[in-house]
Amino acid sequence: MSCGKKVSNMQKKPNLSVEIGGIHLKNPVMPASGTFGYGEEYAPYLDLQRLGAIVTKGLSLRPKAGNPTPRIAETTSGMLNAIGLQNVGIDAFIEHKLPFLREVNTPVIANFFGNTLEEYGEVAKRLADIPEVAAVELNISCPNVKQGGIVFGTDPKAASEVVSLVRKSLDKPLIVKLTPNVTDITVMARAAEEAGADALCCINTLTGMAVDVQSRKLRLANKTGGLSGPGIRPVAVRMVYQTVRAVKIPVIGVGGIFHPEDALEFLIVGAKAVQVGTANFVDPAAMISVIDGIEQYLIKAGMDDIQQLIGSLEE
Amino acid sequence: MSCGKKVSNMQKKPNLSVEIGGIHLKNPVMPASGTFGYGEEYAPYLDLQRLGAIVTKGLSLRPKAGNPTPRIAETTSGMLNAIGLQNVGIDAFIEHKLPFLREVNTPVIANFFGNTLEEYGEVAKRLADIPEVAAVELNISCPNVKQGGIVFGTDPKAASEVVSLVRKSLDKPLIVKLTPNVTDITVMARAAEEAGADALCCINTLTGMAVDVQSRKLRLANKTGGLSGPGIRPVAVRMVYQTVRAVKIPVIGVGGIFHPEDALEFLIVGAKAVQVGTANFVDPAAMISVIDGIEQYLIKAGMDDIQQLIGSLEE
Amino acid sequence: MKNYATKILSNQEISPGYYRMRILAPKFGADARPGQFVMFRVQVALPPLLRRPFGIFRTGFLPADCDGLPPKEYVEILYKVVGGGTKTMAELHAGDKVELLGPLGRGFDCGDIDREKILVGGGIGLVPLYMLARALKQQGCSVRLLMGGRTRDDILAVTEFERLGVHTYVSTDDGSLGEEGFVTQVLERKLDKYPEAEVFACGPMPMLEAVQAICTTRKAPLQVSLEALMACGVGACLGCVVKGAGHSDEAPKYLCTCKEGPVFWAQQLDWSKLGEEEGYCEGCHS
Amino acid sequence: MKNYATKILSNQEISPGYYRMRILAPKFGADARPGQFVMFRVQVALPPLLRRPFGIFRTGFLPADCDGLPPKEYVEILYKVVGGGTKTMAELHAGDKVELLGPLGRGFDCGDIDREKILVGGGIGLVPLYMLARALKQQGCSVRLLMGGRTRDDILAVTEFERLGVHTYVSTDDGSLGEEGFVTQVLERKLDKYPEAEVFACGPMPMLEAVQAICTTRKAPLQVSLEALMACGVGACLGCVVKGAGHSDEAPKYLCTCKEGPVFWAQQLDWSKLGEEEGYCEGCHS
Ligand SMILES: Cc1cc2nc3c(=O)[nH]c(=O)nc-3n(C[C@H](O)[C@H](O)[C@H](O)COP(=O)(O)OP(=O)(O)OC[C@H]3O[C@@H](n4cnc5c(N)ncnc54)[C@H](O)[C@@H]3O)c2cc1C
Ligand SMILES: Cc1cc2nc3c(=O)[nH]c(=O)nc-3n(C[C@H](O)[C@H](O)[C@H](O)COP(=O)(O)OP(=O)(O)OC[C@H]3O[C@@H](n4cnc5c(N)ncnc54)[C@H](O)[C@@H]3O)c2cc1C
Ligand SMILES: Cc1cc2nc3c(=O)[nH]c(=O)nc-3n(C[C@H](O)[C@H](O)[C@H](O)COP(=O)(O)O)c2cc1C
Ligand SMILES: Cc1cc2nc3c(=O)[nH]c(=O)nc-3n(C[C@H](O)[C@H](O)[C@H](O)COP(=O)(O)O)c2cc1C
Ligand code: FES
Ligand code: FES
């Protein structure tokens, strides 16, 4: 027994590092945009250096106020949000949020959006100049804000346009985040790939709605909201599976990851990395458990590199 | 106290009856196709006469074997199924299942599908001749069987074609059941309405997938399956809300209804009736609680007719 | 056959990872036949969403309490902790509310009263055999239980069979209890001695396959109790099917484990394809 | 400020529908300031999915047990059963595992030591006022608690305030305890008498609005503790915002209740639009 323990203690730690569009991540686990603020908010609860990357709340050219309240509603194993992309804007991000992130030895991925094609291009240009931003994540899929991308994210031509423009505006690694609210996600995935995306991120929230039956009013001021959380994971896994098989660029899996096993599902079907969203609210250390759990799984499975796990689905 | 009780006992029961495409239902609650067998299976557990209608498992021209196993997998607040539309076929339905249903004083709605356009037409013709079938529900949305309708359900032209053909083949009330796996459900809803549907039913299951991380195999032999259960309700409510506002014909709401409040959400946004699916497996008397709960809600709200509730959303 | 909204009377660990739960169930015993099962609703809140199927180990009555109330009738199940649902069950206490659907399914055919009966149980697969043994003993049959498991911990409730007057033979893969080796070796010896015996088996799929092979060679009638993933337990969802004899991709023959089983005659099944996906796979559980 | 994976020490109904829960939390007290709150994770399994926010009623130490172990430090919350999450909480027992994030948010500013303090609590809104009262009394202030509720059942923990040396005044809408009428009537009388007093309030939105109107007229400094739907409790999700002073549709000014609150100076808020959606609405809870 003690012998067995000794062996496993001596065992070399498996290599968890992955590359996404040219940036090197110490492990494949990062927060999902909008669920982790600008990193600082969660600093008291977990060691940010342990994360593969930090993904910011969606940024826009100017500060954005967001939607009226109520903005959130809990549903069975999920939550609806209609925050409306409230954010400090690119200037305040640079002035107030970056100094903190600069001190953390973890790559920063800036999630961003625009209200028009031109705005997308302008934010991209601004982000191009920020050395601390290792990569950008282009949100063409937010279902909450009418101008916030829903048109881009569900129409392959519009998506192609915005991705091309952003591609021209900056030469950092470009991750395009896709919406699940489409008939065929592979069409959108290929459009983004052809337009120059270095990686894809699937999925953003599913559009949903909830009613307060006592007042007979909708539970969100914005009427519809984005559904996230454990309930959507099967849809996310399916879309990642399809997307991985439709494109050559890496895919980041996101949707309902709470436990290590949830992340493993995405990695096994071929995601190169994963994002944890709603789970951060419930358990601020969820990402740490996910990282540790992946490592333990690799050890048990006798794998010394996470590459052996990624896409290891037996079909 | 006892006085209060007396009053509520003396109160007239509210009217729960609704009309869907010309057929009269004593209340708006019925099982969702495929979750209630042919009625008989659940007869020991609830009084079938109390239901608004009985909806059969999807029927096809010839018996259908269905998919290999495993066919089901539980996910967080949901289940995936890839039954593969196993059914006895229309002949065996008439011979073995109808005699039982004939004795139940509840309208029978026959859910059906075909593998080709022609087959859809032929099943419809067979159903046209069965007097016990009060209405038919056309499944153009099953995500599990490659030929089982996915093409029809996601393309407005194909949907229009199959609905038109079925419309010509029978003159019973025709309910068209829509898939949620589309970018814009209102496009499909309008296509079905224009092609002659008398009512719509939203939603069928969301396409999902789950991985067994120990064996690194998919948990369903069919790879993908249909996600149902409480987790999908917000998506279903949103789609019913949108559909009700896009068409003039009645809409039946389905997706994740377990409790009376869940059904109320659908009715308040405008569904004229509701179907209960996965909940039957968990609580065979779920539909009875839903009916009783709706009645109690109407009494409390001082409504004497369910019409006052339907579409009563305050916006 | 009904849904019991009831409560737990007791829930105890009987061997590492194995539990025995007694659930209050008035008038259940009169309906239940050997080999039937129940669909257990773990808790009123989710998860787990779906009910879990468990064989009926036995039904019985608790002796009247000092409270002067009449004796309480119960259903007893034995379960092994393998995943989320059973883990939650292990944490339940006396008095907790649960729901039970049953008795469900087709049980064992008791066979020819004059022939020797051999019951083969592997691990938790022993569960449906107790009611069967009791019924057979009541008919006056000679009954033998061959009970196998990986280690001592997997050998359950054997003394309870002995109290019925059943001859029991224990074997474990590691020899930690009884004979070292597979239960199928014991079966071969017993069939040598009692070639006319009828066989009833429940356990992991590799064991069932070996038992089937032995019984086919020796032309011993065999009934097996299978497991499958189940959503409804009543024949409505068609999730629990197993491949029947003569099954092919072109002409599939699916049988419903919940309604046409869980007990099948060996010849009803397509053994060449059974082990692939269906049945109780103890290996997958760990 | 950290996540405590801990357990419940006790959980008791103190008035119909109201509970007091003590949770083991070593070294919590040193950090906690009056008016702060915690995010409580009801159970490790879902639902509910999200944590629930609760004001810190107080922190303290259980006397050393006969077990000879050192005194146990606890956080105490008082909660009202209003929906699924609090219903589940009411069913928890001593020893059950729970998680607690905190202390969170911006608490009360204790103000000018020489001025009279008036604390106004409505129903469960009394919770954040206890730690405040304790801190104010420690500073030597004169403190009055005006406690209102619909009926007697909504009047909680008043004796605990009295033990601190706080003057308490109870009023109920139906006169079933204390004076009949609204707590705001008492407030007006007290402000007549102590025009220099500083006011601290927490309770249902209609009460807060009335208190704000009174304090504005009389130029009494007012701090209010608000409630909002919360997902994260730490400023990350932006779900909990409330409209700040000067808010308009064109130039919206949202404040984070969890991070910039839950305690706000009355003048920070846009009172014309506050009652519409945000804040504690006791009416909606029933
Ligand atoms: C008719 C019948 C009778 C049964 N009788 C007993 C019994 O008496 N005692 C007992 O301990 N178990 C019995 N089982 C198996 C029991 O139902 C499963 O162990 C249980 O459902 C697992 O639930 P879980 O949530 O703990 O595991 P999950 O987390 O759901 O699954 C863990 C593992 O168990 C497997 N599994 C899950 N459900 C089943 C199932 N229904 N059948 C086979 N494998 C399954 C999964 O594939 C997975 O590998 C019986 C099953 C059937 C169909
Ligand atoms: C900073 C803060 C401190 C609080 N302190 C206390 C306290 O000390 N004691 C106490 O009993 N309650 C307190 N609350 C309110 C408490 O969080 C809610 O009552 C609780 O979350 C309801 O959970 P539920 O699952 O029972 O109800 P749900 O089923 O979630 O909701 C039931 C009703 O309560 C409303 N509600 C839900 N969550 C909140 C919320 N966060 N704020 C306001 N209304 C809500 C819903 O809109 C709905 O009308 C506080 C809230 C905040 C934001
Ligand atoms: C409160 C909240 C805010 C979000 N904000 C953003 C955002 O600003 N940009 C974006 O691309 N996605 C945003 N998302 C979507 C998440 O990044 C993620 O795609 C989604 O929540 C699914 O993952 P989950 O189930 O793990 O939460 C937000 C999600 C939530 C719950
Ligand atoms: C096991 C199972 C079988 C189903 N079979 C059918 C079917 O034959 N025809 C059909 O139109 N829908 C079928 N459905 C979809 C349901 O009718 C329903 O639309 C869906 O499950 C969503 O409702 P729920 O969340 O209440 O289960 C099936 C669903 C399940 C879970
Ligand atoms: S479990 Fe549903 S048909 Fe057998
Ligand atoms: S609750 Fe998340 S920002 Fe306040």
PDB file of N, CA and C in Angstrom, chain D residues 23-76:
ATOM      1  N   ILE D  23     -23.484  28.774  11.843  1.00  0.00           N
ATOM      2  CA  ILE D  23     -22.582  28.048  10.963  1.00  0.00           C
ATOM      3  C   ILE D  23     -21.162  28.195  11.506  1.00  0.00           C
ATOM      4  N   LEU D  24     -20.480  27.099  11.630  1.00  0.00           N
ATOM      5  CA  LEU D  24     -19.105  27.124  12.121  1.00  0.00           C
ATOM      6  C   LEU D  24     -18.229  27.958  11.178  1.00  0.00           C
ATOM      7  N   ALA D  25     -17.498  28.919  11.702  1.00  0.00           N
ATOM      8  CA  ALA D  25     -16.701  29.799  10.838  1.00  0.00           C
ATOM      9  C   ALA D  25     -15.536  30.393  11.608  1.00  0.00           C
ATOM     10  N   PRO D  26     -14.464  29.609  11.792  1.00  0.00           N
ATOM     11  CA  PRO D  26     -13.316  30.098  12.559  1.00  0.00           C
ATOM     12  C   PRO D  26     -12.744  31.374  11.948  1.00  0.00           C
ATOM     13  N   LYS D  27     -12.416  32.336  12.780  1.00  0.00           N
ATOM     14  CA  LYS D  27     -11.789  33.610  12.387  1.00  0.00           C
ATOM     15  C   LYS D  27     -12.668  34.471  11.488  1.00  0.00           C
ATOM     16  N   PHE D  28     -13.949  34.195  11.426  1.00  0.00           N
ATOM     17  CA  PHE D  28     -14.816  34.999  10.575  1.00  0.00           C
ATOM     18  C   PHE D  28     -15.046  36.373  11.201  1.00  0.00           C
ATOM     19  N   GLY D  29     -15.249  36.350  12.523  1.00  0.00           N
ATOM     20  CA  GLY D  29     -15.658  37.561  13.233  1.00  0.00           C
ATOM     21  C   GLY D  29     -14.699  38.725  13.087  1.00  0.00           C
ATOM     22  N   ALA D  30     -13.413  38.428  13.025  1.00  0.00           N
ATOM     23  CA  ALA D  30     -12.416  39.492  12.958  1.00  0.00           C
ATOM     24  C   ALA D  30     -12.566  40.316  11.680  1.00  0.00           C
ATOM     25  N   ASP D  31     -13.067  39.669  10.615  1.00  0.00           N
ATOM     26  CA  ASP D  31     -13.191  40.336   9.327  1.00  0.00           C
ATOM     27  C   ASP D  31     -14.519  41.066   9.144  1.00  0.00           C
ATOM     28  N   ALA D  32     -15.557  40.541   9.775  1.00  0.00           N
ATOM     29  CA  ALA D  32     -16.904  40.991   9.434  1.00  0.00           C
ATOM     30  C   ALA D  32     -17.220  42.370   9.987  1.00  0.00           C
ATOM     31  N   ARG D  33     -17.743  43.230   9.113  1.00  0.00           N
ATOM     32  CA  ARG D  33     -18.175  44.560   9.552  1.00  0.00           C
ATOM     33  C   ARG D  33     -19.698  44.679   9.459  1.00  0.00           C
ATOM     34  N   PRO D  34     -20.280  45.554  10.254  1.00  0.00           N
ATOM     35  CA  PRO D  34     -21.739  45.684  10.261  1.00  0.00           C
ATOM     36  C   PRO D  34     -22.283  45.981   8.864  1.00  0.00           C
ATOM     37  N   GLY D  35     -23.321  45.252   8.468  1.00  0.00           N
ATOM     38  CA  GLY D  35     -23.962  45.493   7.180  1.00  0.00           C
ATOM     39  C   GLY D  35     -23.448  44.599   6.079  1.00  0.00           C
ATOM     40  N   GLN D  36     -22.451  43.804   6.375  1.00  0.00           N
ATOM     41  CA  GLN D  36     -21.957  42.899   5.337  1.00  0.00           C
ATOM     42  C   GLN D  36     -22.828  41.649   5.247  1.00  0.00           C
ATOM     43  N   PHE D  37     -22.568  40.859   4.234  1.00  0.00           N
ATOM     44  CA  PHE D  37     -23.391  39.668   4.028  1.00  0.00           C
ATOM     45  C   PHE D  37     -22.524  38.489   3.612  1.00  0.00           C
ATOM     46  N   VAL D  38     -23.155  37.352   3.453  1.00  0.00           N
ATOM     47  CA  VAL D  38     -22.463  36.146   2.989  1.00  0.00           C
ATOM     48  C   VAL D  38     -23.241  35.557   1.816  1.00  0.00           C
ATOM     49  N   MET D  39     -22.552  34.778   1.002  1.00  0.00           N
ATOM     50  CA  MET D  39     -23.230  34.001  -0.042  1.00  0.00           C
ATOM     51  C   MET D  39     -23.224  32.562   0.444  1.00  0.00           C
ATOM     52  N   PHE D  40     -24.400  32.044   0.635  1.00  0.00           N
ATOM     53  CA  PHE D  40     -24.574  30.747   1.273  1.00  0.00           C
ATOM     54  C   PHE D  40     -24.868  29.695   0.208  1.00  0.00           C
ATOM     55  N   ARG D  41     -24.079  28.637   0.204  1.00  0.00           N
ATOM     56  CA  ARG D  41     -24.340  27.547  -0.742  1.00  0.00           C
ATOM     57  C   ARG D  41     -25.151  26.488  -0.021  1.00  0.00           C
ATOM     58  N   VAL D  42     -26.377  26.353  -0.435  1.00  0.00           N
ATOM     59  CA  VAL D  42     -27.330  25.559   0.322  1.00  0.00           C
ATOM     60  C   VAL D  42     -26.876  24.122   0.454  1.00  0.00           C
ATOM     61  N   GLN D  43     -26.511  23.523  -0.657  1.00  0.00           N
ATOM     62  CA  GLN D  43     -26.028  22.154  -0.568  1.00  0.00           C
ATOM     63  C   GLN D  43     -25.100  21.885  -1.725  1.00  0.00           C
ATOM     64  N   VAL D  44     -24.313  20.856  -1.559  1.00  0.00           N
ATOM     65  CA  VAL D  44     -23.316  20.571  -2.571  1.00  0.00           C
ATOM     66  C   VAL D  44     -24.005  20.107  -3.852  1.00  0.00           C
ATOM     67  N   ALA D  45     -25.113  19.387  -3.719  1.00  0.00           N
ATOM     68  CA  ALA D  45     -25.864  18.976  -4.905  1.00  0.00           C
ATOM     69  C   ALA D  45     -26.817  20.090  -5.314  1.00  0.00           C
ATOM     70  N   LEU D  46     -27.227  20.118  -6.562  1.00  0.00           N
ATOM     71  CA  LEU D  46     -28.212  21.063  -7.065  1.00  0.00           C
ATOM     72  C   LEU D  46     -29.582  20.469  -6.811  1.00  0.00           C
ATOM     73  N   PRO D  47     -30.687  21.218  -6.956  1.00  0.00           N
ATOM     74  CA  PRO D  47     -30.755  22.637  -6.865  1.00  0.00           C
ATOM     75  C   PRO D  47     -30.787  23.069  -5.412  1.00  0.00           C
ATOM     76  N   PRO D  48     -30.709  24.331  -5.067  1.00  0.00           N
ATOM     77  CA  PRO D  48     -30.593  25.412  -6.024  1.00  0.00           C
ATOM     78  C   PRO D  48     -29.193  25.509  -6.598  1.00  0.00           C
ATOM     79  N   LEU D  49     -29.119  26.034  -7.797  1.00  0.00           N
ATOM     80  CA  LEU D  49     -27.855  26.183  -8.484  1.00  0.00           C
ATOM     81  C   LEU D  49     -27.019  27.277  -7.833  1.00  0.00           C
ATOM     82  N   LEU D  50     -27.601  28.427  -7.708  1.00  0.00           N
ATOM     83  CA  LEU D  50     -26.841  29.592  -7.244  1.00  0.00           C
ATOM     84  C   LEU D  50     -26.845  29.691  -5.727  1.00  0.00           C
ATOM     85  N   ARG D  51     -25.842  30.348  -5.208  1.00  0.00           N
ATOM     86  CA  ARG D  51     -25.817  30.648  -3.780  1.00  0.00           C
ATOM     87  C   ARG D  51     -26.894  31.679  -3.470  1.00  0.00           C
ATOM     88  N   ARG D  52     -27.194  31.792  -2.184  1.00  0.00           N
ATOM     89  CA  ARG D  52     -28.183  32.771  -1.750  1.00  0.00           C
ATOM     90  C   ARG D  52     -27.511  33.758  -0.803  1.00  0.00           C
ATOM     91  N   PRO D  53     -27.781  35.053  -0.967  1.00  0.00           N
ATOM     92  CA  PRO D  53     -27.180  36.051  -0.076  1.00  0.00           C
ATOM     93  C   PRO D  53     -27.962  36.222   1.233  1.00  0.00           C
ATOM     94  N   PHE D  54     -27.249  36.320   2.324  1.00  0.00           N
ATOM     95  CA  PHE D  54     -27.869  36.596   3.618  1.00  0.00           C
ATOM     96  C   PHE D  54     -27.019  37.562   4.414  1.00  0.00           C
ATOM     97  N   GLY D  55     -27.665  38.513   5.063  1.00  0.00           N
ATOM     98  CA  GLY D  55     -26.963  39.430   5.945  1.00  0.00           C
ATOM     99  C   GLY D  55     -26.353  38.659   7.109  1.00  0.00           C
ATOM    100  N   ILE D  56     -25.272  39.190   7.632  1.00  0.00           N
ATOM    101  CA  ILE D  56     -24.674  38.607   8.830  1.00  0.00           C
ATOM    102  C   ILE D  56     -25.434  39.163  10.025  1.00  0.00           C
ATOM    103  N   PHE D  57     -26.110  38.312  10.758  1.00  0.00           N
ATOM    104  CA  PHE D  57     -26.808  38.808  11.949  1.00  0.00           C
ATOM    105  C   PHE D  57     -25.781  39.095  13.041  1.00  0.00           C
ATOM    106  N   ARG D  58     -24.940  38.120  13.302  1.00  0.00           N
ATOM    107  CA  ARG D  58     -23.827  38.361  14.216  1.00  0.00           C
ATOM    108  C   ARG D  58     -22.806  37.242  14.110  1.00  0.00           C
ATOM    109  N   THR D  59     -21.684  37.457  14.696  1.00  0.00           N
ATOM    110  CA  THR D  59     -20.697  36.400  14.835  1.00  0.00           C
ATOM    111  C   THR D  59     -20.498  36.199  16.331  1.00  0.00           C
ATOM    112  N   GLY D  60     -20.012  35.048  16.728  1.00  0.00           N
ATOM    113  CA  GLY D  60     -19.837  34.795  18.154  1.00  0.00           C
ATOM    114  C   GLY D  60     -19.142  33.471  18.389  1.00  0.00           C
ATOM    115  N   PHE D  61     -19.086  33.097  19.637  1.00  0.00           N
ATOM    116  CA  PHE D  61     -18.440  31.843  20.032  1.00  0.00           C
ATOM    117  C   PHE D  61     -19.398  30.993  20.833  1.00  0.00           C
ATOM    118  N   LEU D  62     -19.473  29.718  20.515  1.00  0.00           N
ATOM    119  CA  LEU D  62     -20.199  28.790  21.365  1.00  0.00           C
ATOM    120  C   LEU D  62     -19.328  28.496  22.573  1.00  0.00           C
ATOM    121  N   PRO D  63     -19.895  28.418  23.759  1.00  0.00           N
ATOM    122  CA  PRO D  63     -19.088  28.075  24.913  1.00  0.00           C
ATOM    123  C   PRO D  63     -18.415  26.712  24.692  1.00  0.00           C
ATOM    124  N   ALA D  64     -17.213  26.547  25.248  1.00  0.00           N
ATOM    125  CA  ALA D  64     -16.490  25.283  25.097  1.00  0.00           C
ATOM    126  C   ALA D  64     -17.372  24.132  25.539  1.00  0.00           C
ATOM    127  N   ASP D  65     -17.346  23.058  24.762  1.00  0.00           N
ATOM    128  CA  ASP D  65     -18.161  21.888  25.043  1.00  0.00           C
ATOM    129  C   ASP D  65     -17.549  21.066  26.161  1.00  0.00           C
ATOM    130  N   CYS D  66     -18.315  20.110  26.652  1.00  0.00           N
ATOM    131  CA  CYS D  66     -17.753  19.153  27.586  1.00  0.00           C
ATOM    132  C   CYS D  66     -16.666  18.331  26.898  1.00  0.00           C
ATOM    133  N   ASP D  67     -16.627  18.398  25.547  1.00  0.00           N
ATOM    134  CA  ASP D  67     -15.586  17.661  24.823  1.00  0.00           C
ATOM    135  C   ASP D  67     -14.187  18.247  25.051  1.00  0.00           C
ATOM    136  N   GLY D  68     -14.117  19.356  25.783  1.00  0.00           N
ATOM    137  CA  GLY D  68     -12.809  19.907  26.101  1.00  0.00           C
ATOM    138  C   GLY D  68     -12.152  20.672  24.958  1.00  0.00           C
ATOM    139  N   LEU D  69     -12.850  20.725  23.793  1.00  0.00           N
ATOM    140  CA  LEU D  69     -12.283  21.463  22.658  1.00  0.00           C
ATOM    141  C   LEU D  69     -12.471  22.972  22.879  1.00  0.00           C
ATOM    142  N   PRO D  70     -11.696  23.793  22.172  1.00  0.00           N
ATOM    143  CA  PRO D  70     -11.829  25.243  22.341  1.00  0.00           C
ATOM    144  C   PRO D  70     -13.194  25.719  21.841  1.00  0.00           C
ATOM    145  N   PRO D  71     -13.637  26.894  22.295  1.00  0.00           N
ATOM    146  CA  PRO D  71     -14.940  27.418  21.872  1.00  0.00           C
ATOM    147  C   PRO D  71     -15.014  27.517  20.342  1.00  0.00           C
ATOM    148  N   LYS D  72     -16.205  27.243  19.799  1.00  0.00           N
ATOM    149  CA  LYS D  72     -16.378  27.266  18.339  1.00  0.00           C
ATOM    150  C   LYS D  72     -16.896  28.633  17.899  1.00  0.00           C
ATOM    151  N   GLU D  73     -16.221  29.216  16.916  1.00  0.00           N
ATOM    152  CA  GLU D  73     -16.685  30.495  16.397  1.00  0.00           C
ATOM    153  C   GLU D  73     -17.747  30.252  15.338  1.00  0.00           C
ATOM    154  N   TYR D  74     -18.773  31.074  15.344  1.00  0.00           N
ATOM    155  CA  TYR D  74     -19.845  30.883  14.363  1.00  0.00           C
ATOM    156  C   TYR D  74     -20.260  32.204  13.734  1.00  0.00           C
ATOM    157  N   VAL D  75     -20.912  32.070  12.583  1.00  0.00           N
ATOM    158  CA  VAL D  75     -21.645  33.171  11.960  1.00  0.00           C
ATOM    159  C   VAL D  75     -23.108  32.842  12.131  1.00  0.00           C
ATOM    160  N   GLU D  76     -23.894  33.829  12.468  1.00  0.00           N
ATOM    161  CA  GLU D  76     -25.319  33.557  12.629  1.00  0.00           C
ATOM    162  C   GLU D  76     -26.106  34.328  11.581  1.00  0.00           C
TER     163      GLU D  76
END
